[in-house]
């Protein structure tokens, strides 16, 4: 049996440059370029050295059209990076409502939690993103869910000094 792990020196520099350009296109939201490279054979779930997928990068940077293009071409909306974070959590953290709606419409798991048990709802609540909390709740996010430390979204919001989301979630909890 052979080890197919390659050292960086063994990888074709032209291939590395092409991959870098594809990841940069996702960060910049270049939907047409992403569509073209996928149609020419680039994997829609291509990931960088941190495990960030093209969808993760486009979502985190707020590029709804790029996210949609990638998802329509087979990208996984639930693919986690090496830290266990989802595109949905990244977009919720940043407050990109249209991106979150697009991810949810394409099957993102509203309850998908990171290894520490934090959901997109908890992340949005911590940063006082009331509109995002309402959107996630409307899509079935559980306000009573707790992370690995037993902290709910309302608890996390209170601890982070996010009074509006803490109050909103306190009303929804146990309902």
CSV table of C-alpha atoms in Angstrom, one decimal:
chain,number,residue,atom,x,y,z
A,1,UNK,CA,0.0,0.0,0.0
A,2,UNK,CA,1.3,3.5,-0.9
A,3,UNK,CA,0.9,6.7,1.0
A,4,UNK,CA,-0.7,9.1,-1.5
A,5,UNK,CA,-0.1,12.2,0.7
A,6,UNK,CA,2.1,14.6,-1.2
A,7,UNK,CA,4.3,17.3,0.1
A,8,UNK,CA,3.7,20.9,-1.2
A,9,UNK,CA,6.8,20.6,-3.4
A,10,UNK,CA,5.2,17.7,-5.3
A,11,UNK,CA,2.1,19.6,-6.3
A,12,UNK,CA,2.1,21.3,-9.7
A,13,UNK,CA,2.4,25.1,-9.0
A,14,UNK,CA,-0.1,25.8,-11.9
A,15,UNK,CA,-2.7,23.7,-10.2
A,16,UNK,CA,-2.1,25.5,-6.9
A,17,UNK,CA,-2.6,28.8,-8.6
A,18,UNK,CA,-5.8,27.7,-10.3
A,19,UNK,CA,-7.2,26.5,-6.9
A,20,UNK,CA,-6.2,29.8,-5.3
A,21,UNK,CA,-8.1,31.7,-8.0
A,22,UNK,CA,-11.2,29.5,-7.5
A,23,UNK,CA,-11.1,30.2,-3.7
A,24,UNK,CA,-10.6,33.9,-4.3
A,25,UNK,CA,-13.6,33.9,-6.7
A,26,UNK,CA,-15.7,32.4,-3.9
A,27,UNK,CA,-14.5,35.1,-1.5
A,28,UNK,CA,-15.3,37.8,-4.0
A,29,UNK,CA,-18.7,36.4,-5.0
A,30,UNK,CA,-17.8,35.8,-8.7
A,31,UNK,CA,-20.8,33.6,-9.4
A,32,UNK,CA,-20.2,33.4,-13.2
A,33,UNK,CA,-16.6,32.3,-12.8
A,34,UNK,CA,-17.6,29.7,-10.2
A,35,UNK,CA,-20.3,28.3,-12.5
A,36,UNK,CA,-17.8,28.1,-15.3
A,37,UNK,CA,-15.1,26.3,-13.4
A,38,UNK,CA,-17.6,23.8,-12.0
A,39,UNK,CA,-19.1,23.2,-15.4
A,40,UNK,CA,-15.5,22.5,-16.6
A,41,UNK,CA,-15.0,19.9,-13.9
A,42,UNK,CA,-13.9,21.6,-10.7
A,43,UNK,CA,-15.5,19.9,-7.7
A,44,UNK,CA,-18.3,22.0,-6.2
A,45,UNK,CA,-17.2,20.9,-2.7
A,46,UNK,CA,-13.6,22.0,-3.2
A,47,UNK,CA,-12.0,22.8,0.1
A,48,UNK,CA,-8.9,24.8,1.1
A,49,UNK,CA,-6.2,24.0,3.6
A,50,UNK,CA,-8.5,25.0,6.5
A,51,UNK,CA,-11.4,22.9,5.2
A,52,UNK,CA,-13.4,25.9,4.1
A,53,UNK,CA,-15.5,24.9,1.1
A,54,UNK,CA,-16.4,27.3,-1.7
A,55,UNK,CA,-19.9,27.7,-0.2
A,56,UNK,CA,-18.4,28.5,3.2
A,57,UNK,CA,-16.2,31.3,1.7
A,58,UNK,CA,-19.0,32.7,-0.4
A,59,UNK,CA,-21.5,32.6,2.5
A,60,UNK,CA,-19.1,34.1,5.0
A,61,UNK,CA,-18.5,37.0,2.7
A,62,UNK,CA,-22.2,37.6,2.0
A,63,UNK,CA,-22.3,36.6,-1.7
A,64,UNK,CA,-25.9,35.2,-2.2
A,65,UNK,CA,-25.6,34.7,-5.9
A,66,UNK,CA,-22.3,32.8,-5.6
A,67,UNK,CA,-23.8,30.6,-2.9
A,68,UNK,CA,-26.9,29.9,-5.0
A,69,UNK,CA,-24.7,29.0,-8.1
A,70,UNK,CA,-22.6,26.6,-6.0
A,71,UNK,CA,-25.6,24.9,-4.4
A,72,UNK,CA,-27.4,24.5,-7.7
A,73,UNK,CA,-24.3,22.7,-9.0
A,74,UNK,CA,-24.2,20.2,-6.2
A,75,UNK,CA,-22.3,21.9,-3.4
A,76,UNK,CA,-23.2,20.6,0.1
A,77,UNK,CA,-24.8,23.3,2.2
A,78,UNK,CA,-23.8,21.4,5.4
A,79,UNK,CA,-20.1,20.8,4.7
A,80,UNK,CA,-18.2,21.8,7.8
A,81,UNK,CA,-14.7,23.3,7.9
A,82,UNK,CA,-11.9,21.9,10.0
A,83,UNK,CA,-13.3,23.8,13.0
A,84,UNK,CA,-16.7,22.1,12.6
A,85,UNK,CA,-18.3,25.3,11.5
A,86,UNK,CA,-21.1,25.4,8.8
A,87,UNK,CA,-21.8,27.9,6.1
A,88,UNK,CA,-25.1,28.6,7.9
A,89,UNK,CA,-23.3,29.5,11.1
A,90,UNK,CA,-20.9,31.7,9.2
A,91,UNK,CA,-23.6,33.6,7.4
A,92,UNK,CA,-25.7,33.9,10.6
A,93,UNK,CA,-22.6,35.3,12.5
A,94,UNK,CA,-22.1,37.9,9.8
A,95,UNK,CA,-25.8,38.7,9.6
A,96,UNK,CA,-26.3,37.9,5.9
A,97,UNK,CA,-30.1,37.2,5.8
A,98,UNK,CA,-30.3,36.5,2.0
A,99,UNK,CA,-27.4,34.0,2.3
A,100,UNK,CA,-29.0,32.3,5.2
A,101,UNK,CA,-32.3,32.0,3.3
A,102,UNK,CA,-30.6,30.6,0.3
A,103,UNK,CA,-28.7,28.0,2.4
A,104,UNK,CA,-31.9,27.0,4.1
A,105,UNK,CA,-33.8,26.8,0.8
A,106,UNK,CA,-31.1,24.4,-0.4
A,107,UNK,CA,-31.2,22.0,2.6
A,108,UNK,CA,-28.9,23.6,5.2
A,109,UNK,CA,-29.6,22.0,8.6
A,110,UNK,CA,-30.9,24.7,10.8
A,111,UNK,CA,-29.9,22.6,13.8
A,112,UNK,CA,-26.4,21.7,12.5
A,113,UNK,CA,-24.1,22.3,15.5
A,114,UNK,CA,-20.3,22.7,15.8
A,115,UNK,CA,-18.3,20.2,17.9
A,116,UNK,CA,-19.0,22.4,20.9
A,117,UNK,CA,-22.7,22.2,20.3
A,118,UNK,CA,-23.3,25.7,19.1
A,119,UNK,CA,-25.9,26.2,16.5
A,120,UNK,CA,-26.4,29.1,14.0
A,121,UNK,CA,-29.2,30.3,16.3
A,122,UNK,CA,-26.8,30.5,19.2
A,123,UNK,CA,-24.2,32.3,17.2
A,124,UNK,CA,-26.8,34.9,15.9
A,125,UNK,CA,-28.1,35.3,19.4
A,126,UNK,CA,-24.7,36.0,20.8
A,127,UNK,CA,-24.1,38.9,18.4
A,128,UNK,CA,-27.6,40.4,18.9
A,129,UNK,CA,-28.8,39.7,15.4
A,130,UNK,CA,-32.5,39.8,16.1
A,131,UNK,CA,-33.6,39.6,12.5
A,132,UNK,CA,-31.4,36.5,12.0
A,133,UNK,CA,-32.7,34.9,15.2
A,134,UNK,CA,-36.3,35.4,14.0
A,135,UNK,CA,-35.5,33.9,10.6
A,136,UNK,CA,-33.8,30.9,12.1
A,137,UNK,CA,-36.7,30.3,14.5
A,138,UNK,CA,-39.2,30.6,11.6
A,139,UNK,CA,-37.2,27.8,10.0
A,140,UNK,CA,-37.4,25.5,13.0
A,141,UNK,CA,-34.4,26.3,15.0
A,142,UNK,CA,-34.8,25.0,18.6
A,143,UNK,CA,-34.6,27.9,21.2
A,144,UNK,CA,-34.3,25.3,23.9
A,145,UNK,CA,-31.2,23.5,22.4
A,146,UNK,CA,-28.1,23.6,24.6
A,147,UNK,CA,-24.4,23.5,23.7
A,148,UNK,CA,-21.8,21.1,25.2
A,149,UNK,CA,-21.6,23.3,28.3
A,150,UNK,CA,-25.4,23.4,28.8
A,151,UNK,CA,-25.8,26.9,27.5
A,152,UNK,CA,-28.9,27.9,25.5
A,153,UNK,CA,-29.1,30.6,22.9
A,154,UNK,CA,-30.8,32.9,25.4
A,155,UNK,CA,-28.0,32.2,27.9
A,156,UNK,CA,-25.3,32.9,25.3
A,157,UNK,CA,-27.0,36.1,24.3
A,158,UNK,CA,-27.2,37.3,27.9
A,159,UNK,CA,-23.6,36.4,28.6
A,160,UNK,CA,-22.5,38.3,25.5
A,161,UNK,CA,-24.5,41.4,26.3
A,162,UNK,CA,-27.1,40.9,23.6
A,163,UNK,CA,-30.3,42.1,25.3
A,164,UNK,CA,-32.7,42.1,22.4
A,165,UNK,CA,-32.0,38.5,21.3
A,166,UNK,CA,-31.9,37.3,24.9
A,167,UNK,CA,-35.3,38.8,25.5
A,168,UNK,CA,-36.7,37.4,22.2
A,169,UNK,CA,-35.4,33.9,23.0
A,170,UNK,CA,-36.6,34.0,26.6
A,171,UNK,CA,-40.1,34.4,25.2
A,172,UNK,CA,-39.7,31.5,22.8
A,173,UNK,CA,-38.0,29.1,25.2
A,174,UNK,CA,-40.2,26.4,26.5
A,175,UNK,CA,-43.1,27.6,24.3
